[in-house]
Amino acid sequence: MPSVIEVTDLRKSYAGRAVVDGVSFAVEEGEIFGILGPNGAGKTTTVECVEGLREPDAGRVRVTGLDPVADHERVARVLGAQLQQSELQPKLTVREALELYASFYPDPADWRPLAERLGLTARLGARFAKLSGGQRQRLFIALALIGNPRVVVLDELTTGLDPRARRDTWRLVEDVRASGVTVLLVTHFMEEAQRLCDRIAVLDKGRIAALDTPAGLIRRSAGATVISFTPSVPLDDHDLAALPAVASIARKDGRITLSGTDETVNAVITLLARHHVTAHELRVTDATLDDAFLDLTREATA
């Protein structure tokens, strides 16, 4: 089966500056595929080429086998989009917005159960200007889905939301995927990408620094495991540096923090026992996508 989205050697420049520089990836049916990167990495330009809002300078983009620029009307029937910056007329009610967008499609979804599913039924008469940030995002998701798309693009969906609204929105994205819609998610929130995405392309300076599952990206981190403790007596730096697979050593206020692997953890315990040292408040945690992201973008910058 062909991929739902195929991007091959995509390139886009503005005023002679390459914003997207040879990006390639494929999104499979039914997955949540994340595009992650710092501001200015080329994320939004990439998805705007996928949506047909921008024409690539070079490369190939296909959505369900269609060219988003040459076949824009046909692509619009299979792809829904929530743009990075979206606004509606302030006096437009939720009901009016849903009815208006439904009129754009030959076979739209019934907006009533869609509104109920997204928790908008009680706000149908509310004007857009009176909606909270979370309610606006729910409405934009509904508008992106009203055309019964096979794939939906969500660009910086939770920017500006408080933590509760952000987590509520994450559950909505998971519900969207569960309904059979493929999701292309653009974000710079590491926790969001780690929670939602099946695979992630990390963009940096217009290029893909890595493409893998969240767990696979974390395994690439220089220190996939972090060990921290306060020793009952000082430990020698040479002993710590000699530990197997240790990636970094930090000291602060008598507390030692090491990054490494499971092998490092076992070696630390052995070292403490050999020197009869008690480890106060010993903590062993896995690295996060945030750690992997910093390592990957640091490598791409070097």
Coordinates of C-alpha atoms in Angstrom, one line a residue:
M1 CA 0.0 0.0 0.0
P2 CA 1.3 3.5 -0.9
S3 CA 1.9 5.9 2.0
V4 CA -0.8 8.5 2.7
I5 CA 1.7 11.3 2.5
E6 CA 5.0 11.0 0.5
V7 CA 7.6 13.8 0.6
T8 CA 10.8 13.4 -1.4
D9 CA 13.8 15.8 -1.4
L10 CA 11.5 18.8 -0.7
R11 CA 13.2 22.2 -1.1
K12 CA 11.9 25.7 -0.5
S13 CA 13.9 29.0 -0.3
Y14 CA 13.0 32.5 0.5
A15 CA 15.2 35.4 -0.6
G16 CA 18.0 33.0 -1.4
R17 CA 17.8 31.3 2.0
A18 CA 17.0 27.6 2.2
V19 CA 14.1 27.1 4.6
V20 CA 13.5 23.5 3.7
D21 CA 16.6 21.7 2.3
G22 CA 16.1 18.2 1.0
V23 CA 13.4 16.9 3.4
S24 CA 12.0 13.4 2.8
F25 CA 9.6 11.3 4.8
A26 CA 6.4 9.2 4.4
V27 CA 3.3 9.0 6.6
E28 CA 1.5 5.7 6.8
E29 CA -2.2 5.1 7.0
G30 CA -3.6 5.4 10.5
E31 CA -0.5 6.7 12.3
I32 CA 0.2 10.0 14.1
F33 CA 3.3 11.3 12.5
G34 CA 5.1 14.2 14.2
I35 CA 7.2 16.9 12.9
L36 CA 9.3 18.3 15.7
G37 CA 11.8 21.1 15.7
P38 CA 12.8 24.5 17.1
N39 CA 11.3 27.8 15.8
G40 CA 12.5 28.4 12.2
A41 CA 13.4 24.8 11.6
G42 CA 11.1 24.6 8.5
K43 CA 8.2 22.7 10.0
T44 CA 5.4 25.0 8.9
T45 CA 6.8 25.5 5.4
T46 CA 7.0 21.8 5.0
V47 CA 3.4 21.1 5.9
E48 CA 2.2 24.1 3.9
C49 CA 3.8 22.4 0.9
V50 CA 1.9 19.2 1.9
E51 CA -1.3 21.2 2.1
G52 CA -0.8 22.8 -1.3
L53 CA -0.6 26.3 0.3
R54 CA 3.0 26.7 -1.0
E55 CA 4.6 25.4 -4.2
P56 CA 8.0 23.6 -3.6
D57 CA 11.0 24.9 -5.4
A58 CA 12.1 21.3 -6.0
G59 CA 11.2 17.8 -4.8
R60 CA 8.0 15.8 -4.9
V61 CA 5.0 15.8 -2.6
R62 CA 2.0 13.5 -2.8
V63 CA -1.1 13.2 -0.6
T64 CA -3.0 9.9 -1.3
G65 CA -1.1 9.9 -4.6
L66 CA -2.2 13.4 -5.6
D67 CA -0.1 16.5 -6.2
P68 CA -1.2 19.1 -3.6
V69 CA -0.7 22.0 -6.0
A70 CA -1.8 20.5 -9.4
D71 CA -4.6 18.5 -7.8
H72 CA -5.5 21.0 -5.1
E73 CA -9.3 20.6 -5.2
R74 CA -9.1 16.8 -5.0
V75 CA -6.5 17.0 -2.2
A76 CA -8.8 19.4 -0.3
R77 CA -11.4 16.6 -0.2
V78 CA -9.1 14.1 1.5
L79 CA -7.0 16.4 3.7
G80 CA -8.2 18.6 6.5
A81 CA -6.0 21.2 8.1
Q82 CA -5.8 23.3 11.3
L83 CA -3.4 26.1 10.5
Q84 CA -0.8 27.5 12.9
Q85 CA -2.6 30.8 13.0
S86 CA -6.3 30.5 12.6
E87 CA -9.1 33.0 13.2
L88 CA -12.8 33.4 12.5
Q89 CA -15.0 36.4 12.3
P90 CA -15.5 37.4 16.0
K91 CA -19.3 37.5 15.8
L92 CA -19.6 34.1 14.0
T93 CA -21.2 31.5 16.3
V94 CA -19.9 27.9 16.6
R95 CA -23.1 26.7 14.8
E96 CA -22.6 29.1 12.0
A97 CA -19.0 28.2 11.6
L98 CA -19.8 24.5 11.4
E99 CA -22.6 25.1 8.9
L100 CA -20.5 27.3 6.8
Y101 CA -17.6 24.9 6.6
A102 CA -19.9 22.0 5.9
S103 CA -21.3 23.9 2.9
F104 CA -17.8 23.8 1.3
Y105 CA -17.8 20.0 0.8
P106 CA -20.0 17.8 -1.4
D107 CA -20.3 15.1 1.3
P108 CA -19.5 16.7 4.6
A109 CA -19.7 15.0 8.0
D110 CA -22.8 15.6 10.1
W111 CA -21.5 18.5 12.2
R112 CA -23.9 17.7 15.1
P113 CA -22.4 14.5 16.3
L114 CA -19.0 16.0 15.5
A115 CA -19.7 18.9 17.8
E116 CA -20.9 16.6 20.5
R117 CA -17.8 14.4 20.2
L118 CA -15.6 17.5 20.6
G119 CA -17.6 18.9 23.5
L120 CA -19.0 21.9 21.6
T121 CA -22.7 21.2 21.8
A122 CA -23.3 23.5 24.8
R123 CA -21.4 26.3 23.0
L124 CA -23.2 26.2 19.6
G125 CA -24.7 29.6 20.2
A126 CA -21.5 31.2 21.5
R127 CA -19.7 33.7 19.3
F128 CA -16.1 32.9 18.4
A129 CA -14.8 35.9 20.3
K130 CA -16.3 34.5 23.5
L131 CA -14.7 31.1 23.3
S132 CA -11.7 30.1 25.5
G133 CA -8.5 29.0 23.9
G134 CA -9.3 25.3 24.4
Q135 CA -12.8 25.7 23.0
R136 CA -11.3 27.5 19.9
Q137 CA -8.9 24.6 19.4
R138 CA -11.8 22.1 19.6
L139 CA -13.7 24.1 17.0
F140 CA -10.7 24.2 14.7
I141 CA -10.3 20.4 15.0
A142 CA -14.0 20.1 14.1
L143 CA -13.6 22.4 11.1
A144 CA -10.6 20.3 10.0
L145 CA -12.6 17.1 10.2
I146 CA -15.9 18.3 8.8
G147 CA -15.0 17.3 5.2
N148 CA -14.5 13.6 6.2
P149 CA -10.7 13.7 5.4
R150 CA -8.5 10.7 5.3
V151 CA -5.6 12.7 6.8
V152 CA -5.6 15.9 9.0
V153 CA -2.7 18.3 9.5
L154 CA -2.5 19.9 13.0
D155 CA 0.0 22.7 13.2
E156 CA 1.1 23.9 16.7
L157 CA -2.3 22.8 18.0
T158 CA -1.7 23.5 21.7
T159 CA 0.4 26.6 21.6
G160 CA -0.9 29.1 24.2
L161 CA -3.1 26.5 26.0
D162 CA -2.9 25.9 29.7
P163 CA -1.7 22.4 30.9
R164 CA -5.3 21.1 31.4
A165 CA -6.5 22.3 28.0
R166 CA -3.4 20.9 26.4
R167 CA -4.0 17.4 27.8
D168 CA -7.7 17.6 26.9
T169 CA -6.6 18.4 23.3
W170 CA -4.2 15.5 23.3
R171 CA -7.1 13.1 24.1
L172 CA -9.0 14.6 21.2
V173 CA -6.1 13.9 18.8
E174 CA -6.0 10.3 20.0
D175 CA -9.7 10.0 19.4
V176 CA -9.3 11.4 15.9
R177 CA -6.7 8.7 15.1
A178 CA -8.9 6.1 16.7
S179 CA -11.7 7.1 14.2
G180 CA -9.4 6.1 11.3
V181 CA -7.9 9.5 10.4
T182 CA -4.2 9.7 9.8
V183 CA -2.7 12.7 11.7
L184 CA 0.3 14.8 10.7
L185 CA 1.2 16.7 13.9
V186 CA 3.5 19.7 13.9
T187 CA 4.8 20.7 17.3
H188 CA 7.7 22.0 19.4
F189 CA 6.4 20.5 22.6
M190 CA 8.5 17.5 23.4
E191 CA 6.0 16.0 25.9
E192 CA 3.2 16.3 23.3
A193 CA 5.3 14.5 20.6
Q194 CA 6.3 11.8 23.0
R195 CA 2.7 11.2 24.2
L196 CA 1.0 11.2 20.8
C197 CA 3.3 10.3 18.0
D198 CA 4.0 6.8 16.5
R199 CA 7.0 8.3 14.6
I200 CA 8.7 11.7 14.6
A201 CA 10.8 13.6 12.1
V202 CA 13.1 16.0 13.9
L203 CA 13.8 19.0 11.7
D204 CA 16.7 21.4 12.3
K205 CA 17.8 24.2 9.9
G206 CA 15.5 22.9 7.2
R207 CA 16.9 19.3 7.3
I208 CA 15.8 16.1 9.0
A209 CA 18.2 15.4 11.9
A210 CA 16.5 12.1 12.8
L211 CA 13.4 10.1 12.0
D212 CA 12.3 7.4 14.4
T213 CA 9.8 6.3 17.0
P214 CA 9.9 8.4 20.2
A215 CA 11.6 5.5 22.0
G216 CA 14.1 5.1 19.2
L217 CA 15.0 8.8 19.4
I218 CA 15.4 8.6 23.1
R219 CA 17.8 5.6 22.7
R220 CA 20.0 7.8 20.6
S221 CA 20.4 10.2 23.4
A222 CA 24.0 10.5 24.8
G223 CA 22.7 9.4 28.2
A224 CA 19.6 7.3 28.0
T225 CA 19.5 6.9 31.7
V226 CA 20.1 9.5 34.4
I227 CA 21.4 8.6 37.9
S228 CA 21.4 11.2 40.7
F229 CA 22.3 10.9 44.4
T230 CA 24.1 12.6 47.3
P231 CA 27.0 10.5 48.6
S232 CA 27.6 10.1 52.3
V233 CA 31.3 10.9 51.6
P234 CA 32.9 12.5 48.6
L235 CA 33.6 10.4 45.5
D236 CA 36.6 10.8 43.3
D237 CA 36.0 12.2 39.8
H238 CA 38.4 9.7 38.3
D239 CA 36.3 6.8 39.7
L240 CA 33.2 8.3 38.3
A241 CA 34.7 9.0 34.9
A242 CA 35.9 5.4 34.7
L243 CA 32.4 4.1 35.0
P244 CA 31.2 2.2 31.8
A245 CA 29.1 4.1 29.2
V246 CA 29.0 7.3 31.4
A247 CA 28.2 10.2 29.1
S248 CA 28.3 13.2 31.5
I249 CA 29.0 14.0 35.2
A250 CA 27.6 17.0 37.0
R251 CA 27.9 18.1 40.6
K252 CA 25.7 20.7 42.4
D253 CA 25.4 21.3 46.2
G254 CA 27.1 17.9 46.9
R255 CA 24.7 16.0 44.6
I256 CA 26.1 14.0 41.7
T257 CA 24.2 13.5 38.5
L258 CA 25.4 11.0 35.9
S259 CA 24.0 10.2 32.4
G260 CA 24.7 6.8 30.9
T261 CA 23.0 3.5 30.4
D262 CA 21.7 0.6 32.5
E263 CA 25.3 -0.7 32.6
T264 CA 26.3 2.7 34.2
V265 CA 23.6 2.2 36.9
N266 CA 25.0 -1.2 37.9
A267 CA 28.5 0.1 37.9
V268 CA 27.5 3.0 40.2
I269 CA 25.9 0.6 42.7
T270 CA 29.1 -1.5 42.7
L271 CA 31.3 1.5 43.1
L272 CA 29.2 2.7 46.1
A273 CA 29.3 -0.7 47.7
R274 CA 33.1 -1.0 47.2
H275 CA 33.8 2.3 49.0
H276 CA 31.0 1.8 51.6
V277 CA 29.3 4.9 50.5
T278 CA 25.6 5.5 51.1
A279 CA 23.6 7.1 48.3
H280 CA 21.1 9.5 49.8
E281 CA 18.0 10.2 47.7
L282 CA 19.1 7.9 44.8
R283 CA 17.1 8.5 41.7
V284 CA 17.3 6.6 38.4
T285 CA 15.2 8.0 35.5
D286 CA 15.0 7.4 31.8
A287 CA 16.0 10.2 29.4
T288 CA 13.1 12.0 27.8
L289 CA 12.5 13.1 24.2
D290 CA 13.6 16.5 25.4
D291 CA 17.1 15.1 26.1
A292 CA 17.2 13.3 22.7
F293 CA 16.1 16.5 20.9
L294 CA 18.8 18.6 22.5
D295 CA 21.4 16.0 21.5
L296 CA 20.1 15.7 18.0
T297 CA 19.9 19.4 17.2
R298 CA 23.3 20.0 18.9
E299 CA 24.8 17.4 16.5
A300 CA 23.0 18.9 13.5
T301 CA 24.3 22.4 14.4
A302 CA 27.9 21.2 14.9

